Amino acid sequence: MTDGKRNKKREARQRNYKYIKQVKEEGKCLLCLIKDKLTFHHREPKKKKKEVQRIASMGLSLRRLKSEIENCDLLCEDCHRMVHLDRSNNLRRYNEFIKFLRKYGKL
């Protein structure tokens, strides 16, 4: 890889990390509303192309990164862990809660 390509990849990674930081700084956990230690939770895992951090670290396009983030909800680490601990039960309740919020215009 030439120096020019390396520099472009490095710039793309920096741009992606900056965008992720901005999204997290402007957001809050969908479930508990705290603003610390936020992670991206894919609403529909089957539609997940790559993990958000992986897209950023590969230096893929900002359009691709934004597209993946649109399929995610922000959750704090604790809520994210709870959603995944008992996947069948907690994930079902999480999805019901999200449908409820969308139905009544809270999302």
CSV table of N, CA and C in Angstrom, one decimal:
chain,number,residue,atom,x,y,z
A,1,MET,N,0.9,-1.2,0.0
A,1,MET,CA,0.0,0.0,0.0
A,1,MET,C,0.9,1.2,0.0
A,2,THR,N,0.6,2.2,-0.8
A,2,THR,CA,1.4,3.4,-0.9
A,2,THR,C,1.1,4.3,0.2
A,3,ASP,N,2.0,5.3,0.4
A,3,ASP,CA,1.8,6.3,1.5
A,3,ASP,C,0.5,7.1,1.3
A,4,GLY,N,0.2,7.4,0.1
A,4,GLY,CA,-1.0,8.1,-0.2
A,4,GLY,C,-2.3,7.4,0.2
A,5,LYS,N,-2.3,6.1,-0.1
A,5,LYS,CA,-3.4,5.2,0.3
A,5,LYS,C,-3.5,5.1,1.8
A,6,ARG,N,-2.3,4.9,2.4
A,6,ARG,CA,-2.3,4.8,3.9
A,6,ARG,C,-2.9,6.1,4.6
A,7,ASN,N,-2.5,7.2,4.0
A,7,ASN,CA,-2.9,8.5,4.6
A,7,ASN,C,-4.4,8.6,4.4
A,8,LYS,N,-5.0,8.2,3.3
A,8,LYS,CA,-6.4,8.3,3.0
A,8,LYS,C,-7.2,7.4,4.0
A,9,LYS,N,-6.7,6.2,4.2
A,9,LYS,CA,-7.3,5.2,5.1
A,9,LYS,C,-7.3,5.8,6.5
A,10,ARG,N,-6.1,6.3,6.9
A,10,ARG,CA,-6.0,6.9,8.3
A,10,ARG,C,-7.0,8.1,8.5
A,11,GLU,N,-7.1,8.9,7.4
A,11,GLU,CA,-8.0,10.1,7.5
A,11,GLU,C,-9.5,9.6,7.6
A,12,ALA,N,-9.8,8.5,6.8
A,12,ALA,CA,-11.1,8.0,6.8
A,12,ALA,C,-11.4,7.4,8.2
A,13,ARG,N,-10.5,6.7,8.8
A,13,ARG,CA,-10.7,6.1,10.2
A,13,ARG,C,-10.9,7.2,11.2
A,14,GLN,N,-10.1,8.3,11.1
A,14,GLN,CA,-10.2,9.4,12.0
A,14,GLN,C,-11.6,10.1,11.8
A,15,ARG,N,-12.0,10.3,10.6
A,15,ARG,CA,-13.3,10.9,10.3
A,15,ARG,C,-14.4,10.0,10.9
A,16,ASN,N,-14.3,8.7,10.7
A,16,ASN,CA,-15.3,7.8,11.2
A,16,ASN,C,-15.4,7.8,12.7
A,17,TYR,N,-14.2,7.7,13.4
A,17,TYR,CA,-14.2,7.7,14.9
A,17,TYR,C,-14.8,9.1,15.4
A,18,LYS,N,-14.5,10.1,14.7
A,18,LYS,CA,-15.0,11.5,15.1
A,18,LYS,C,-16.6,11.5,15.0
A,19,TYR,N,-17.1,10.9,13.9
A,19,TYR,CA,-18.5,10.8,13.7
A,19,TYR,C,-19.2,9.9,14.8
A,20,ILE,N,-18.6,8.8,15.1
A,20,ILE,CA,-19.1,7.9,16.2
A,20,ILE,C,-19.1,8.7,17.5
A,21,LYS,N,-18.0,9.4,17.8
A,21,LYS,CA,-18.0,10.1,19.1
A,21,LYS,C,-19.1,11.2,19.1
A,22,GLN,N,-19.3,11.9,18.0
A,22,GLN,CA,-20.4,12.9,17.9
A,22,GLN,C,-21.7,12.3,18.2
A,23,VAL,N,-22.0,11.1,17.5
A,23,VAL,CA,-23.3,10.5,17.7
A,23,VAL,C,-23.5,10.1,19.2
A,24,LYS,N,-22.5,9.6,19.8
A,24,LYS,CA,-22.6,9.2,21.2
A,24,LYS,C,-22.7,10.4,22.1
A,25,GLU,N,-22.0,11.5,21.8
A,25,GLU,CA,-22.1,12.7,22.7
A,25,GLU,C,-23.5,13.3,22.6
A,26,GLU,N,-24.1,13.2,21.5
A,26,GLU,CA,-25.4,13.8,21.3
A,26,GLU,C,-26.6,12.9,21.7
A,27,GLY,N,-26.3,11.6,22.0
A,27,GLY,CA,-27.3,10.6,22.3
A,27,GLY,C,-27.4,10.3,23.8
A,28,LYS,N,-28.3,9.3,24.0
A,28,LYS,CA,-28.4,8.8,25.4
A,28,LYS,C,-29.0,7.4,25.2
A,29,CYS,N,-28.9,6.6,26.3
A,29,CYS,CA,-29.4,5.3,26.3
A,29,CYS,C,-30.9,5.3,26.1
A,30,LEU,N,-31.4,4.5,25.2
A,30,LEU,CA,-32.8,4.4,24.8
A,30,LEU,C,-33.6,3.9,26.0
A,31,LEU,N,-33.0,3.1,26.9
A,31,LEU,CA,-33.8,2.5,27.9
A,31,LEU,C,-33.7,3.2,29.3
A,32,CYS,N,-32.5,3.6,29.7
A,32,CYS,CA,-32.4,4.3,31.0
A,32,CYS,C,-32.0,5.8,30.9
A,33,LEU,N,-31.8,6.2,29.7
A,33,LEU,CA,-31.5,7.7,29.4
A,33,LEU,C,-30.2,8.2,29.9
A,34,ILE,N,-29.3,7.4,30.4
A,34,ILE,CA,-28.0,8.0,30.8
A,34,ILE,C,-27.2,8.2,29.5
A,35,LYS,N,-26.1,9.0,29.7
A,35,LYS,CA,-25.3,9.4,28.5
A,35,LYS,C,-23.9,8.9,28.6
A,36,ASP,N,-23.6,8.0,29.5
A,36,ASP,CA,-22.3,7.4,29.6
A,36,ASP,C,-22.2,6.0,29.0
A,37,LYS,N,-21.0,5.7,28.5
A,37,LYS,CA,-20.6,4.4,28.1
A,37,LYS,C,-21.6,3.8,27.1
A,38,LEU,N,-21.9,4.6,26.0
A,38,LEU,CA,-22.9,4.2,25.1
A,38,LEU,C,-22.4,3.2,24.0
A,39,THR,N,-23.2,2.3,23.6
A,39,THR,CA,-22.8,1.3,22.6
A,39,THR,C,-24.0,1.2,21.5
A,40,PHE,N,-23.6,0.6,20.4
A,40,PHE,CA,-24.6,0.5,19.3
A,40,PHE,C,-25.2,-0.9,19.4
A,41,HIS,N,-26.6,-0.9,19.5
A,41,HIS,CA,-27.3,-2.2,19.5
A,41,HIS,C,-28.1,-2.3,18.2
A,42,HIS,N,-27.8,-3.4,17.4
A,42,HIS,CA,-28.5,-3.6,16.1
A,42,HIS,C,-29.9,-4.1,16.4
A,43,ARG,N,-30.9,-3.3,15.9
A,43,ARG,CA,-32.3,-3.7,16.1
A,43,ARG,C,-32.6,-5.0,15.5
A,44,GLU,N,-32.1,-5.3,14.3
A,44,GLU,CA,-32.4,-6.5,13.6
A,44,GLU,C,-31.0,-7.1,13.3
A,45,PRO,N,-30.6,-8.0,14.1
A,45,PRO,CA,-29.2,-8.6,13.9
A,45,PRO,C,-29.0,-9.3,12.5
A,46,LYS,N,-30.1,-9.7,11.9
A,46,LYS,CA,-30.0,-10.4,10.6
A,46,LYS,C,-29.7,-9.3,9.5
A,47,LYS,N,-30.0,-8.1,9.7
A,47,LYS,CA,-29.7,-7.0,8.8
A,47,LYS,C,-28.3,-6.4,9.0
A,48,LYS,N,-27.6,-6.8,10.1
A,48,LYS,CA,-26.3,-6.3,10.4
A,48,LYS,C,-25.3,-6.7,9.4
A,49,LYS,N,-24.6,-5.7,8.8
A,49,LYS,CA,-23.6,-6.0,7.8
A,49,LYS,C,-22.2,-6.2,8.5
A,50,LYS,N,-21.9,-5.2,9.3
A,50,LYS,CA,-20.7,-5.3,10.1
A,50,LYS,C,-20.9,-4.5,11.4
A,51,GLU,N,-20.1,-4.7,12.4
A,51,GLU,CA,-20.2,-3.9,13.6
A,51,GLU,C,-19.7,-2.5,13.3
A,52,VAL,N,-20.4,-1.5,13.9
A,52,VAL,CA,-20.1,-0.1,13.7
A,52,VAL,C,-18.6,0.2,13.9
A,53,GLN,N,-18.0,-0.3,15.0
A,53,GLN,CA,-16.6,-0.1,15.2
A,53,GLN,C,-15.7,-0.7,14.1
A,54,ARG,N,-16.1,-1.8,13.6
A,54,ARG,CA,-15.4,-2.5,12.5
A,54,ARG,C,-15.4,-1.6,11.3
A,55,ILE,N,-16.5,-1.1,10.9
A,55,ILE,CA,-16.6,-0.2,9.8
A,55,ILE,C,-15.7,1.0,9.9
A,56,ALA,N,-15.7,1.6,11.1
A,56,ALA,CA,-14.8,2.7,11.4
A,56,ALA,C,-13.4,2.3,11.3
A,57,SER,N,-13.0,1.2,11.9
A,57,SER,CA,-11.6,0.9,11.9
A,57,SER,C,-11.1,0.5,10.5
A,58,MET,N,-12.0,0.0,9.6
A,58,MET,CA,-11.6,-0.4,8.3
A,58,MET,C,-11.5,0.9,7.4
A,59,GLY,N,-11.9,2.0,7.9
A,59,GLY,CA,-11.9,3.2,7.1
A,59,GLY,C,-12.9,3.2,5.9
A,60,LEU,N,-14.0,2.5,6.1
A,60,LEU,CA,-15.0,2.5,5.0
A,60,LEU,C,-15.7,3.9,5.0
A,61,SER,N,-16.5,4.1,4.0
A,61,SER,CA,-17.1,5.4,3.7
A,61,SER,C,-18.0,5.8,4.9
A,62,LEU,N,-18.2,7.1,5.0
A,62,LEU,CA,-19.0,7.7,6.0
A,62,LEU,C,-20.5,7.3,5.7
A,63,ARG,N,-20.8,7.2,4.5
A,63,ARG,CA,-22.2,6.8,4.1
A,63,ARG,C,-22.5,5.4,4.6
A,64,ARG,N,-21.5,4.5,4.4
A,64,ARG,CA,-21.7,3.1,4.9
A,64,ARG,C,-21.8,3.1,6.4
A,65,LEU,N,-21.0,3.9,7.1
A,65,LEU,CA,-21.1,4.0,8.6
A,65,LEU,C,-22.4,4.5,9.0
A,66,LYS,N,-22.9,5.6,8.4
A,66,LYS,CA,-24.2,6.2,8.8
A,66,LYS,C,-25.3,5.2,8.5
A,67,SER,N,-25.2,4.5,7.4
A,67,SER,CA,-26.3,3.5,7.1
A,67,SER,C,-26.3,2.4,8.2
A,68,GLU,N,-25.2,2.0,8.7
A,68,GLU,CA,-25.2,0.9,9.7
A,68,GLU,C,-25.7,1.5,11.0
A,69,ILE,N,-25.3,2.7,11.4
A,69,ILE,CA,-25.8,3.3,12.6
A,69,ILE,C,-27.3,3.5,12.6
A,70,GLU,N,-27.9,3.8,11.4
A,70,GLU,CA,-29.3,4.0,11.3
A,70,GLU,C,-30.1,2.7,11.7
A,71,ASN,N,-29.4,1.6,11.6
A,71,ASN,CA,-30.1,0.3,12.0
A,71,ASN,C,-29.8,0.0,13.5
A,72,CYS,N,-29.3,0.9,14.2
A,72,CYS,CA,-28.9,0.7,15.6
A,72,CYS,C,-29.7,1.6,16.6
A,73,ASP,N,-29.7,1.2,17.8
A,73,ASP,CA,-30.2,2.0,18.9
A,73,ASP,C,-29.0,2.2,19.8
A,74,LEU,N,-28.9,3.4,20.5
A,74,LEU,CA,-27.9,3.6,21.5
A,74,LEU,C,-28.3,3.0,22.8
A,75,LEU,N,-27.5,2.2,23.4
A,75,LEU,CA,-27.8,1.7,24.7
A,75,LEU,C,-26.5,1.8,25.5
A,76,CYS,N,-26.7,2.0,26.8
A,76,CYS,CA,-25.5,2.1,27.7
A,76,CYS,C,-25.0,0.6,27.8
A,77,GLU,N,-23.8,0.4,28.3
A,77,GLU,CA,-23.2,-0.9,28.4
A,77,GLU,C,-24.0,-1.8,29.2
A,78,ASP,N,-24.6,-1.3,30.4
A,78,ASP,CA,-25.4,-2.1,31.3
A,78,ASP,C,-26.7,-2.6,30.6
A,79,CYS,N,-27.4,-1.7,30.0
A,79,CYS,CA,-28.6,-2.1,29.3
A,79,CYS,C,-28.4,-3.0,28.2
A,80,HIS,N,-27.3,-2.8,27.4
A,80,HIS,CA,-27.0,-3.6,26.3
A,80,HIS,C,-26.7,-5.0,26.8
A,81,ARG,N,-25.9,-5.1,27.9
A,81,ARG,CA,-25.6,-6.4,28.5
A,81,ARG,C,-26.9,-7.1,28.9
A,82,MET,N,-27.8,-6.4,29.5
A,82,MET,CA,-29.1,-7.0,30.0
A,82,MET,C,-29.9,-7.5,28.8
A,83,VAL,N,-29.9,-6.8,27.7
A,83,VAL,CA,-30.7,-7.2,26.5
A,83,VAL,C,-30.2,-8.5,26.0
A,84,HIS,N,-28.8,-8.7,26.0
A,84,HIS,CA,-28.2,-9.9,25.5
A,84,HIS,C,-28.0,-11.0,26.4
A,85,LEU,N,-28.2,-10.8,27.7
A,85,LEU,CA,-28.0,-11.9,28.7
A,85,LEU,C,-28.9,-13.0,28.5
A,86,ASP,N,-30.2,-12.7,28.5
A,86,ASP,CA,-31.2,-13.8,28.3
A,86,ASP,C,-31.9,-13.4,27.0
A,87,ARG,N,-31.2,-13.7,25.9
A,87,ARG,CA,-31.6,-13.2,24.6
A,87,ARG,C,-33.1,-13.3,24.3
A,88,SER,N,-33.6,-14.5,24.5
A,88,SER,CA,-35.0,-14.7,24.1
A,88,SER,C,-35.9,-13.9,24.9
A,89,ASN,N,-35.8,-13.8,26.2
A,89,ASN,CA,-36.7,-13.1,27.1
A,89,ASN,C,-36.5,-11.6,27.0
A,90,ASN,N,-35.3,-11.2,27.3
A,90,ASN,CA,-35.0,-9.7,27.4
A,90,ASN,C,-35.1,-9.1,26.0
A,91,LEU,N,-34.7,-9.7,25.0
A,91,LEU,CA,-34.7,-9.2,23.6
A,91,LEU,C,-36.2,-9.0,23.2
A,92,ARG,N,-37.0,-10.0,23.5
A,92,ARG,CA,-38.4,-9.9,23.2
A,92,ARG,C,-39.1,-8.7,23.9
A,93,ARG,N,-38.8,-8.5,25.2
A,93,ARG,CA,-39.3,-7.4,26.0
A,93,ARG,C,-38.8,-6.1,25.4
A,94,TYR,N,-37.5,-6.0,25.1
A,94,TYR,CA,-36.9,-4.8,24.5
A,94,TYR,C,-37.6,-4.5,23.2
A,95,ASN,N,-37.8,-5.4,22.3
A,95,ASN,CA,-38.5,-5.2,21.0
A,95,ASN,C,-40.0,-4.7,21.3
A,96,GLU,N,-40.7,-5.3,22.2
A,96,GLU,CA,-42.0,-4.8,22.6
A,96,GLU,C,-42.0,-3.4,23.1
A,97,PHE,N,-41.0,-3.1,23.9
A,97,PHE,CA,-40.9,-1.7,24.4
A,97,PHE,C,-40.6,-0.7,23.3
A,98,ILE,N,-39.8,-1.1,22.4
A,98,ILE,CA,-39.5,-0.2,21.2
A,98,ILE,C,-40.7,0.0,20.4
A,99,LYS,N,-41.5,-1.0,20.1
A,99,LYS,CA,-42.7,-0.9,19.3
A,99,LYS,C,-43.7,0.0,20.0
A,100,PHE,N,-43.8,-0.1,21.3
A,100,PHE,CA,-44.7,0.8,22.1
A,100,PHE,C,-44.2,2.2,22.0
A,101,LEU,N,-42.9,2.5,22.1
A,101,LEU,CA,-42.4,3.9,22.0
A,101,LEU,C,-42.7,4.4,20.7
A,102,ARG,N,-42.5,3.7,19.6
A,102,ARG,CA,-42.7,4.1,18.3
A,102,ARG,C,-44.2,4.4,18.0
A,103,LYS,N,-45.1,3.5,18.5
A,103,LYS,CA,-46.5,3.6,18.3
A,103,LYS,C,-47.0,4.9,18.9
A,104,TYR,N,-46.5,5.3,20.1
A,104,TYR,CA,-47.0,6.5,20.7
A,104,TYR,C,-46.1,7.7,20.5
A,105,GLY,N,-45.3,7.7,19.5
A,105,GLY,CA,-44.5,8.8,19.1
A,105,GLY,C,-43.4,9.3,20.0
A,106,LYS,N,-42.9,8.4,20.8
A,106,LYS,CA,-41.9,8.7,21.8
A,106,LYS,C,-40.5,8.5,21.2
A,107,LEU,N,-40.4,7.9,20.0
A,107,LEU,CA,-39.1,7.7,19.3
A,107,LEU,C,-39.1,8.4,18.0
